[in-house]
Coordinates of C-alpha atoms (C1' of nucleotides) in Angstrom, one line a residue:
Chain A
M52 CA 125.4 -15.1 -22.9
R53 CA 122.0 -15.7 -24.4
A54 CA 120.5 -13.2 -26.9
H55 CA 117.7 -12.1 -24.7
D56 CA 119.9 -11.6 -21.6
L57 CA 121.4 -8.3 -22.7
P58 CA 118.1 -6.5 -23.3
A59 CA 116.8 -7.8 -20.0
I60 CA 119.8 -6.5 -18.1
R61 CA 119.8 -3.2 -20.0
H62 CA 116.2 -2.8 -19.0
L63 CA 117.1 -2.8 -15.2
P64 CA 117.0 0.6 -13.6
L65 CA 120.6 0.1 -12.7
F66 CA 121.7 -0.3 -16.3
R67 CA 119.0 1.6 -18.2
T68 CA 120.5 5.1 -18.2
M69 CA 124.1 4.5 -18.8
L70 CA 125.9 5.2 -22.1
Q71 CA 125.5 2.4 -24.6
A72 CA 129.2 2.2 -25.1
N73 CA 129.8 1.7 -21.4
F74 CA 127.1 -0.9 -21.2
D75 CA 128.6 -2.8 -24.0
A76 CA 132.0 -2.7 -22.5
L77 CA 130.6 -3.9 -19.2
M78 CA 128.8 -6.7 -20.8
H79 CA 131.8 -7.7 -22.8
A80 CA 133.7 -8.3 -19.6
A81 CA 130.8 -10.2 -18.2
Y82 CA 129.9 -13.8 -18.7
A83 CA 126.9 -15.9 -18.1
Q84 CA 126.7 -19.2 -16.3
V85 CA 124.1 -21.8 -15.3
F86 CA 124.1 -23.3 -11.9
P87 CA 122.2 -26.3 -10.5
A88 CA 119.9 -25.9 -7.5
G89 CA 121.4 -25.9 -4.1
L90 CA 124.8 -24.6 -5.1
E91 CA 126.7 -22.2 -2.9
L92 CA 127.5 -19.3 -5.2
I93 CA 129.0 -17.0 -2.6
R94 CA 130.4 -17.5 0.8
Q95 CA 130.2 -14.7 3.3
G96 CA 133.6 -13.3 4.0
D97 CA 134.9 -13.9 0.5
A98 CA 136.2 -11.0 -1.6
A99 CA 133.5 -9.4 -3.9
D100 CA 134.7 -10.3 -7.3
F101 CA 131.5 -10.2 -9.3
L102 CA 128.3 -8.4 -9.4
H103 CA 125.7 -11.0 -9.9
V104 CA 122.6 -10.6 -12.0
L105 CA 120.0 -13.3 -11.7
M106 CA 118.3 -13.9 -15.1
E107 CA 116.4 -17.0 -14.3
G108 CA 115.8 -19.2 -11.3
G109 CA 116.1 -18.2 -7.7
V110 CA 118.8 -17.3 -5.2
E111 CA 118.8 -17.3 -1.4
L112 CA 120.9 -14.7 0.4
H113 CA 121.8 -16.0 3.8
S114 CA 124.1 -15.4 6.7
G115 CA 125.6 -17.6 9.3
W116 CA 127.1 -17.0 12.7
A117 CA 128.3 -19.6 15.2
D118 CA 126.2 -22.6 14.4
R119 CA 123.1 -20.6 13.4
E120 CA 121.9 -19.5 10.0
T121 CA 119.3 -17.1 8.7
T122 CA 117.8 -16.1 5.4
M123 CA 118.4 -12.5 4.6
A124 CA 116.6 -12.3 1.3
V125 CA 115.3 -14.3 -1.7
V126 CA 116.2 -12.9 -5.1
R127 CA 114.1 -13.5 -8.2
P128 CA 114.8 -12.6 -11.8
V129 CA 115.7 -10.2 -13.2
R130 CA 117.7 -8.6 -10.4
S131 CA 121.2 -7.9 -9.5
F132 CA 122.5 -8.8 -6.0
I133 CA 125.4 -8.0 -3.7
L134 CA 126.0 -4.6 -5.3
A135 CA 127.2 -2.9 -2.1
A136 CA 130.0 -5.3 -1.4
C137 CA 131.2 -4.9 -5.0
I138 CA 131.3 -1.2 -4.7
R139 CA 133.1 -1.1 -1.5
D140 CA 135.5 -3.8 -2.6
A141 CA 134.8 -5.4 0.7
P142 CA 134.0 -9.0 1.8
Y143 CA 130.5 -10.2 1.2
L144 CA 128.4 -10.0 4.3
M145 CA 126.0 -12.6 3.0
S146 CA 126.3 -16.0 1.4
A147 CA 124.3 -16.9 -1.7
R148 CA 122.9 -20.2 -2.9
T149 CA 120.7 -21.2 -5.7
I150 CA 117.3 -22.5 -4.7
E151 CA 116.6 -23.6 -8.3
R152 CA 118.6 -24.1 -11.4
S153 CA 119.6 -20.6 -12.2
H154 CA 121.0 -18.5 -15.0
I155 CA 123.3 -15.9 -13.7
V156 CA 125.4 -13.2 -15.3
L157 CA 128.6 -12.2 -13.6
I158 CA 130.1 -8.8 -14.0
P159 CA 133.6 -8.2 -12.7
T160 CA 133.7 -5.6 -9.9
S161 CA 136.7 -3.9 -11.2
D162 CA 134.9 -3.0 -14.5
L163 CA 131.9 -1.9 -12.5
R164 CA 133.9 0.4 -10.3
A165 CA 135.7 1.9 -13.3
T166 CA 132.4 2.5 -15.1
F167 CA 130.5 4.5 -12.5
R168 CA 133.5 6.7 -12.2
R169 CA 133.4 7.5 -15.9
D170 CA 129.7 7.5 -16.5
P171 CA 127.7 10.0 -14.4
E172 CA 124.4 8.6 -15.5
F173 CA 125.4 5.2 -14.2
A174 CA 126.7 6.7 -11.0
V175 CA 123.2 8.2 -10.5
A176 CA 121.6 4.9 -11.2
V177 CA 123.9 3.2 -8.6
I178 CA 123.1 5.9 -6.1
D179 CA 119.4 5.3 -6.6
E180 CA 119.8 1.6 -6.4
L181 CA 121.8 1.6 -3.2
A182 CA 119.4 4.1 -1.6
G183 CA 116.6 1.8 -2.4
C184 CA 118.4 -1.2 -1.0
Y185 CA 119.3 0.6 2.1
R186 CA 115.7 1.6 2.7
A187 CA 114.5 -2.0 2.0
V188 CA 116.7 -3.3 4.8
V189 CA 115.6 -0.6 7.1
R190 CA 112.1 -1.6 6.5
Q191 CA 113.0 -5.2 7.2
T192 CA 114.7 -4.3 10.5
K193 CA 111.7 -2.2 11.5
G194 CA 109.4 -5.2 10.9
L195 CA 111.7 -7.5 12.9
K196 CA 111.9 -5.2 15.9
L197 CA 108.4 -3.8 16.0
R198 CA 106.2 -6.8 15.1
N199 CA 105.9 -10.2 16.6
S200 CA 105.9 -13.3 14.5
R201 CA 102.2 -13.5 13.9
E202 CA 102.2 -9.9 12.7
R203 CA 105.2 -10.4 10.5
I204 CA 103.5 -13.4 8.9
A205 CA 100.2 -11.6 8.4
S206 CA 101.9 -8.6 6.8
W207 CA 104.1 -10.7 4.6
L208 CA 101.0 -12.6 3.4
L209 CA 99.3 -9.4 2.7
R210 CA 102.2 -8.0 0.8
Q211 CA 102.4 -11.1 -1.3
S212 CA 98.7 -10.7 -2.1
V213 CA 99.3 -7.1 -3.1
R214 CA 102.2 -8.2 -5.4
A215 CA 99.9 -10.7 -7.0
G216 CA 97.6 -7.9 -7.9
N217 CA 95.5 -8.0 -4.7
A218 CA 94.6 -11.5 -5.5
A219 CA 92.8 -13.4 -2.8
G220 CA 94.6 -16.6 -3.5
Y221 CA 98.1 -17.3 -4.5
H222 CA 101.0 -19.8 -4.1
L223 CA 103.9 -19.3 -1.7
P224 CA 106.8 -18.5 -3.9
I225 CA 109.3 -20.1 -1.5
E226 CA 109.5 -23.0 0.8
K227 CA 108.1 -22.4 4.2
R228 CA 111.4 -23.1 6.0
L229 CA 112.9 -20.3 4.0
L230 CA 110.0 -18.0 4.7
A231 CA 110.3 -18.9 8.4
S232 CA 114.0 -18.1 8.4
Y233 CA 113.5 -14.9 6.5
L234 CA 110.8 -13.8 9.0
G235 CA 113.1 -14.6 11.9
M236 CA 111.4 -17.6 13.3
T237 CA 111.6 -21.4 13.3
P238 CA 109.6 -23.5 10.8
E239 CA 107.7 -25.0 13.7
N240 CA 106.6 -21.6 14.9
L241 CA 105.6 -20.6 11.3
S242 CA 103.6 -23.7 10.9
R243 CA 101.7 -23.1 14.2
A244 CA 101.2 -19.4 13.5
L245 CA 99.8 -20.1 10.1
K246 CA 97.3 -22.4 11.6
S247 CA 96.3 -20.0 14.3
L248 CA 95.9 -17.3 11.6
E249 CA 93.1 -19.3 10.1
A250 CA 91.0 -17.7 12.7
D251 CA 92.1 -14.3 11.4
G252 CA 91.3 -14.4 7.7
I253 CA 93.5 -16.9 5.9
K254 CA 93.4 -20.4 4.7
V255 CA 96.6 -22.3 4.0
D256 CA 96.9 -25.7 2.3
G257 CA 100.4 -26.6 1.4
A258 CA 101.8 -23.8 -0.7
R259 CA 98.3 -22.5 -1.5
V260 CA 97.2 -19.4 0.4
I261 CA 93.7 -18.0 0.4
I262 CA 92.8 -14.8 2.1
T263 CA 89.3 -15.3 3.3
D264 CA 88.9 -12.1 5.3
R265 CA 91.2 -9.4 4.0
A266 CA 89.9 -6.8 6.5
R267 CA 90.5 -9.0 9.5
L268 CA 94.0 -9.9 8.3
A269 CA 94.8 -6.3 7.6
A270 CA 93.7 -5.3 11.0
L271 CA 96.1 -7.7 12.5
A272 CA 99.0 -6.9 10.2
R273 CA 98.4 -3.1 10.5
F274 CA 99.9 -2.5 7.1
D275 CA 102.2 0.5 7.2
P276 CA 103.7 2.0 4.0
L277 CA 106.8 2.8 6.0
I278 CA 107.4 -0.9 6.6
D279 CA 105.5 -2.7 4.0
G280 CA 105.7 -0.3 1.1
S281 CA 108.3 -0.2 -1.5
D282 CA 109.7 3.0 -2.8
S283 CA 107.6 2.5 -5.9
R284 CA 110.2 3.2 -8.4
D285 CA 109.4 0.9 -11.2
D286 CA 111.6 -1.7 -9.8
I287 CA 114.3 -1.8 -7.2
S288 CA 116.8 -4.5 -7.5
C289 CA 119.9 -5.1 -5.5
A290 CA 121.1 -7.2 -2.7
A291 CA 118.3 -7.4 -0.3
M292 CA 114.9 -7.0 -1.7
P293 CA 113.0 -8.5 1.2
E294 CA 110.1 -9.7 -0.7
P295 CA 110.5 -12.8 -2.9
D296 CA 108.3 -12.6 -5.9
P297 CA 104.8 -12.4 -7.2
D298 CA 103.2 -15.6 -8.1
D299 CA 100.4 -17.0 -10.1
Chain B
M559 CA 126.9 28.7 10.6
R560 CA 129.9 28.8 12.9
A561 CA 133.4 29.3 11.5
H562 CA 134.6 25.8 12.3
D563 CA 131.5 24.0 11.0
L564 CA 132.5 24.3 7.4
P565 CA 135.9 22.6 7.7
A566 CA 134.4 19.9 9.8
I567 CA 131.7 19.2 7.2
R568 CA 134.2 19.4 4.4
H569 CA 136.3 16.8 6.2
L570 CA 133.6 14.2 6.1
P571 CA 134.2 11.5 3.4
L572 CA 130.9 12.5 1.9
F573 CA 132.0 16.0 1.2
R574 CA 135.8 15.7 1.1
T575 CA 136.3 15.0 -2.6
M576 CA 133.8 17.2 -4.3
L577 CA 134.7 20.4 -6.1
Q578 CA 135.2 23.3 -3.9
A579 CA 132.8 25.5 -5.9
N580 CA 130.1 22.9 -5.5
F581 CA 130.8 22.5 -1.8
D582 CA 130.6 26.3 -1.4
A583 CA 127.3 26.4 -3.3
L584 CA 125.8 23.6 -1.2
M585 CA 126.9 25.3 2.0
H586 CA 125.5 28.6 0.9
A587 CA 122.1 27.0 0.6
A588 CA 122.4 25.3 3.9
Y589 CA 121.8 26.8 7.3
A590 CA 122.8 25.9 10.9
Q591 CA 120.4 25.6 13.8
V592 CA 120.6 24.7 17.5
F593 CA 118.0 22.5 19.0
P594 CA 117.3 21.7 22.7
A595 CA 117.3 18.2 24.0
G596 CA 114.3 16.0 23.4
L597 CA 113.1 17.8 20.3
E598 CA 111.5 15.9 17.5
L599 CA 113.5 16.9 14.4
I600 CA 112.0 14.5 11.9
R601 CA 108.8 12.5 11.9
Q602 CA 108.8 9.3 9.9
G603 CA 106.5 9.6 6.9
D604 CA 107.3 13.3 6.3
A605 CA 108.9 14.3 3.0
A606 CA 112.7 14.5 3.1
D607 CA 113.5 18.2 2.8
F608 CA 116.9 18.4 4.3
L609 CA 120.0 16.3 4.7
H610 CA 121.0 16.7 8.3
V611 CA 124.5 17.0 9.6
L612 CA 125.1 16.7 13.3
M613 CA 127.9 19.0 14.4
E614 CA 127.5 18.7 18.1
G615 CA 125.2 16.9 20.5
G616 CA 123.4 13.6 19.8
V617 CA 120.4 12.4 17.8
E618 CA 118.3 9.3 18.1
L619 CA 116.9 7.8 15.0
H620 CA 113.8 5.8 15.9
S621 CA 110.7 4.2 14.3
G622 CA 107.2 3.6 15.5
W623 CA 104.5 1.2 14.5
A624 CA 101.2 0.8 16.1
D625 CA 101.9 1.7 19.8
R626 CA 105.4 0.4 19.7
E627 CA 108.7 2.2 19.2
T628 CA 112.3 1.2 18.6
T629 CA 115.6 2.9 18.4
M630 CA 117.2 2.4 15.0
A631 CA 120.5 4.2 15.6
V632 CA 122.2 6.9 17.7
V633 CA 124.1 9.5 15.7
R634 CA 127.1 11.3 17.1
P635 CA 129.1 14.2 15.6
V636 CA 130.2 14.8 13.0
R637 CA 127.9 12.8 10.9
S638 CA 125.2 13.2 8.3
F639 CA 122.0 11.3 8.6
I640 CA 118.9 10.3 6.6
L641 CA 120.9 10.6 3.3
A642 CA 118.9 7.8 1.6
A643 CA 115.5 9.4 2.0
C644 CA 116.9 12.7 0.7
I645 CA 118.3 11.0 -2.4
R646 CA 115.2 9.1 -3.2
D647 CA 113.0 12.1 -2.5
A648 CA 110.9 9.7 -0.5
P649 CA 109.3 9.9 3.0
Y650 CA 111.6 9.4 5.9
L651 CA 111.4 5.8 7.3
M652 CA 112.7 6.9 10.6
S653 CA 112.0 9.7 13.1
A654 CA 114.8 11.7 14.7
R655 CA 115.0 13.4 18.0
T656 CA 117.8 15.1 19.8
I657 CA 119.0 13.4 23.0
E658 CA 121.1 16.5 23.9
R659 CA 121.2 20.1 22.9
S660 CA 122.4 19.8 19.3
H661 CA 124.0 21.8 16.6
I662 CA 122.7 20.7 13.2
V663 CA 123.3 21.9 9.7
L664 CA 120.5 21.5 7.2
I665 CA 121.2 21.0 3.5
P666 CA 118.2 21.3 1.2
T667 CA 117.7 18.0 -0.6
S668 CA 117.0 19.7 -4.0
D669 CA 120.5 21.2 -3.9
L670 CA 121.9 17.9 -2.9
R671 CA 120.4 16.0 -5.7
A672 CA 121.4 18.6 -8.2
T673 CA 125.0 18.5 -7.0
F674 CA 125.7 14.8 -7.3
R675 CA 124.4 15.0 -10.9
R676 CA 126.9 17.6 -11.7
D677 CA 129.9 16.6 -9.6
P678 CA 131.1 13.0 -10.4
E679 CA 133.4 13.0 -7.4
F680 CA 130.5 13.8 -5.2
A681 CA 128.5 11.1 -6.8
V682 CA 131.2 8.6 -6.0
A683 CA 131.3 9.8 -2.4
V684 CA 127.5 9.3 -2.2
I685 CA 127.8 5.8 -3.6
D686 CA 130.5 4.9 -1.1
E687 CA 128.5 6.4 1.8
L688 CA 125.3 4.6 0.8
A689 CA 127.0 1.3 0.3
G690 CA 128.6 1.7 3.8
C691 CA 125.2 2.5 5.3
Y692 CA 123.6 -0.4 3.6
R693 CA 126.2 -2.8 4.9
A694 CA 125.9 -1.3 8.4
V695 CA 122.2 -2.1 8.5
V696 CA 122.8 -5.6 7.1
R697 CA 125.2 -6.2 10.0
Q698 CA 122.6 -4.9 12.4
T699 CA 120.0 -7.2 11.0
K700 CA 122.3 -10.2 11.2
G701 CA 123.0 -9.4 14.8
L702 CA 119.3 -9.2 15.6
K703 CA 118.4 -12.5 13.8
L704 CA 121.4 -14.6 14.8
R705 CA 122.2 -13.6 18.3
N706 CA 120.1 -13.7 21.5
S707 CA 119.9 -10.7 23.8
R708 CA 122.9 -11.7 26.0
E709 CA 125.0 -12.2 22.9
R710 CA 124.0 -8.9 21.5
I711 CA 124.8 -7.1 24.7
A712 CA 128.2 -8.9 25.0
S713 CA 129.2 -8.0 21.5
W714 CA 128.0 -4.5 21.8
L715 CA 130.0 -4.0 25.0
L716 CA 133.0 -5.4 23.3
R717 CA 132.6 -3.2 20.2
Q718 CA 132.4 -0.2 22.5
S719 CA 135.6 -1.2 24.2
V720 CA 137.3 -1.6 20.8
R721 CA 136.1 1.9 19.9
A722 CA 137.5 3.2 23.1
G723 CA 140.9 1.9 22.0
N724 CA 140.5 -1.6 23.6
A725 CA 140.0 0.1 26.9
A726 CA 139.0 -2.2 29.7
G727 CA 136.8 0.5 31.2
Y728 CA 134.5 3.1 29.7
H729 CA 131.3 4.9 30.1
L730 CA 128.1 4.0 28.3
P731 CA 127.6 6.8 25.8
I732 CA 123.8 6.5 25.9
E733 CA 121.1 5.8 28.3
K734 CA 120.4 2.2 29.0
R735 CA 116.8 2.4 27.8
L736 CA 118.1 3.6 24.4
L737 CA 120.6 0.9 24.3
A738 CA 118.0 -1.7 25.2
S739 CA 115.7 -0.4 22.4
Y740 CA 118.6 -0.3 20.0
L741 CA 119.5 -3.9 20.8
G742 CA 115.9 -5.0 20.4
M743 CA 114.9 -5.7 24.0
T744 CA 113.2 -4.1 27.0
P745 CA 115.1 -2.1 29.6
E746 CA 114.2 -4.7 32.2
N747 CA 115.7 -7.4 30.1
L748 CA 118.9 -5.4 29.5
S749 CA 119.2 -4.7 33.2
R750 CA 118.9 -8.4 34.1
A751 CA 121.1 -9.5 31.3
L752 CA 123.8 -7.1 32.4
K753 CA 123.7 -8.4 35.9
S754 CA 123.9 -12.0 34.7
L755 CA 126.9 -11.0 32.5
E756 CA 128.8 -10.2 35.5
A757 CA 129.5 -13.9 35.7
D758 CA 131.0 -13.6 32.2
G759 CA 133.6 -11.0 32.4
I760 CA 132.0 -7.5 32.9
K761 CA 131.2 -5.3 35.8
V762 CA 128.6 -2.5 35.4
D763 CA 128.0 0.3 37.9
G764 CA 125.6 2.8 36.5
A765 CA 127.1 4.0 33.3
R766 CA 130.5 2.7 34.1
V767 CA 131.5 -0.5 32.4
I768 CA 134.6 -2.5 33.3
I769 CA 135.6 -5.6 31.3
T770 CA 137.1 -7.9 33.9
D771 CA 137.6 -10.9 31.7
R772 CA 137.9 -10.0 28.1
A773 CA 138.5 -13.6 26.9
R774 CA 135.4 -14.8 28.6
L775 CA 133.3 -12.0 27.2
A776 CA 134.7 -12.5 23.8
A777 CA 133.9 -16.2 23.9
L778 CA 130.4 -15.4 24.7
A779 CA 130.0 -12.7 22.1
R780 CA 131.8 -14.7 19.4
F781 CA 133.0 -11.5 17.8
D782 CA 132.6 -11.7 14.0
P783 CA 134.0 -9.1 11.6
L784 CA 131.0 -9.8 9.3
I785 CA 128.7 -8.5 12.0
D786 CA 130.8 -6.5 14.4
G787 CA 133.3 -5.0 12.1
S788 CA 133.0 -1.8 10.2
D789 CA 134.2 -1.4 6.7
S790 CA 137.2 0.4 8.0
R791 CA 137.1 3.3 5.6
D792 CA 138.2 6.2 7.8
D793 CA 134.8 6.9 8.7
I794 CA 131.4 6.0 7.5
S795 CA 128.7 8.5 8.2
C796 CA 125.1 8.3 7.1
A797 CA 121.7 7.4 8.4
A798 CA 122.2 4.4 10.4
M799 CA 125.6 3.8 11.9
P800 CA 124.5 1.2 14.4
E801 CA 127.2 2.0 17.0
P802 CA 126.8 5.1 19.0
D803 CA 130.2 6.6 19.8
P804 CA 133.5 6.1 21.4
D805 CA 133.8 7.4 24.9
D806 CA 136.3 8.4 27.5
Chain C
dC76 C1' 107.8 -50.5 -6.7
dA77 C1' 110.4 -50.0 -2.6
dG78 C1' 113.3 -47.2 0.1
dG79 C1' 115.0 -43.0 1.5
dT80 C1' 115.2 -38.2 1.9
dC81 C1' 113.3 -34.0 3.2
dA82 C1' 109.9 -30.6 4.1
dC83 C1' 106.2 -30.0 6.9
dT84 C1' 103.4 -30.8 10.9
dT85 C1' 102.2 -31.8 15.7
dG86 C1' 102.8 -32.4 20.6
dA87 C1' 105.3 -31.8 24.9
dT88 C1' 108.4 -29.1 27.2
dG89 C1' 111.6 -25.5 28.5
dA90 C1' 114.1 -21.2 27.7
dT91 C1' 113.8 -16.6 26.5
dT92 C1' 111.7 -12.4 26.7
dG93 C1' 108.0 -9.1 27.7
dT94 C1' 104.6 -7.1 31.0
dC95 C1' 103.1 -5.2 35.2
dA96 C1' 104.0 -3.3 39.5
dA97 C1' 106.7 -1.5 43.1
dT98 C1' 110.9 0.6 44.7
dC99 C1' 115.2 3.1 44.6
dG100 C1' 118.0 7.0 43.7
dG101 C1' 119.9 10.9 41.1
dC102 C1' 118.9 15.4 39.4
dG103 C1' 116.8 19.7 38.5
dG104 C1' 113.1 23.1 39.5
dG105 C1' 110.3 25.6 42.7
Chain D
dC1154 C1' 116.1 22.2 50.8
dC1155 C1' 112.5 19.4 49.5
dC1156 C1' 109.7 17.6 46.0
dG1157 C1' 108.7 15.5 41.8
dC1158 C1' 110.2 13.3 37.8
dC1159 C1' 112.4 9.9 35.3
dG1160 C1' 115.6 6.3 34.5
dA1161 C1' 117.1 2.1 36.4
dT1162 C1' 116.3 -2.0 39.0
dT1163 C1' 113.9 -5.9 41.0
dG1164 C1' 110.3 -9.4 41.6
dA1165 C1' 106.4 -12.1 40.1
dC1166 C1' 104.1 -13.6 36.3
dA1167 C1' 102.6 -14.4 31.5
dA1168 C1' 103.3 -14.6 26.6
dT1169 C1' 106.2 -15.7 23.0
dC1170 C1' 109.2 -18.5 20.9
dA1171 C1' 112.7 -22.4 20.5
dT1172 C1' 113.9 -27.1 21.1
dC1173 C1' 113.3 -32.0 20.9
dA1174 C1' 111.0 -35.8 19.3
dA1175 C1' 107.9 -38.3 16.5
dG1176 C1' 105.1 -38.9 12.7
dT1177 C1' 103.1 -37.8 7.9
dG1178 C1' 103.3 -37.3 3.1
dA1179 C1' 105.4 -35.9 -1.3
dC1180 C1' 108.9 -36.8 -4.3
dC1181 C1' 113.0 -38.7 -6.1
dT1182 C1' 116.0 -42.6 -7.0
dG1183 C1' 117.7 -47.0 -7.4

DNA sequence: CAGGTCACTTGATGATTGTCAATCGGCGGG
DNA sequence: CCCGCCGATTGACAATCATCAAGTGACCTG
């Protein structure tokens, strides 16, 4: 593991409050690894052996059924993912693949489970983390069921802008096909919807997005803290943070 | 609170393992109440003051946005709901209304949060509960994104049958309009889909469902443990158990 | 530098799903 | 007992969204 990995992990809300000794023990059992882009890290249905912490790069969490596939989340550094499966010692519900060359730290689940039984502070951190993850997926589900594709796109674009510090312009942090799948639509539909949204306050050129009429876009998206907000703890990391990442 | 309420609550996985003294204290701060059918218990956006435990009756968890509404879950006794919001001390993401006259026990969130910080066994139970809830919503999301409405209905009907002990016939435990909303479709669509599914192994008459060709229905639903399963702990109770309840 | 791959786009078409309106039928209250 | 309410159903229609096919352009590789 690289020298600066440990402090970065320790700084995560999940690991920030636990006893140093327990943290050290956990990290001692862990090991770091580098994966190329496009590698399948986890296959849904497999036993949850390791809690993953993404230090660098990007990971797509996705699920398949029959011959279909959908993107459940895109994870960006520094974040842990698939905590819930680890805790329940249950099969992964999602697969994971790198979308870029990625540095990942793997923490054996057995150590993890032993630790939160011994360290009450860690247990509280796990509780907080899981509650945050749960609420994130609930938000995602609400968005899927209550909004149509145009509204989902509009609100996602707006959220991205907020994450970029209310910037009017930014770059899409992920490929459009991933975004489409994440938003529950086909790439074709996304492409057309983006074009049609140019009448409603955005301009898209490749990965470059410019919000030309924030008010108009906001009116369409009907931004709602109970869907689009985050629980505004410093940071919530886990399995399914719906939003990818800020951007330049 | 009624005499048999306490043992029933104590028997829940969430409360089963904690210290008796802590349980007693928690229950001392709690109080029971009876609500008529159709009453709005919780409005999304409100502060989470109480963990709710449904002892008797039925509760719909739903969410609204703009002028639309959707059913997120139907809770049946004995189960707690909206744990995550309580723990995070954050606004409810869902509303709750009784669908029948209901007995509900209300546990102040402040006591709750104080207790899992003191009682490691309770903390572990909360972790387990939240992880289960998280995974339940992930399953729900997968179903929504990967299956079309016919497939969602078919798999739901099959799941209900499994819950009823692989019974060929059973009664729908909830109104069809609720089911439709839960499954992410309109009542009209559900009605038509049910009729069309009569060519695929079911027979529906009012609330009565009979599975006439299990194999055929299963082929359509393509039952998948990673969507349709439950984590097969005894019981997982929480905010968003997607499935309603067994039935006669 | 040529060839190939892949993401993205665009057009044409069809399937799925939602909306609106009308009707039926059970159930409870007056 | 009858009326009114509400959920469920049905039909006609419209909107949304997916599929199929073809074409473009960027990027990587040989």
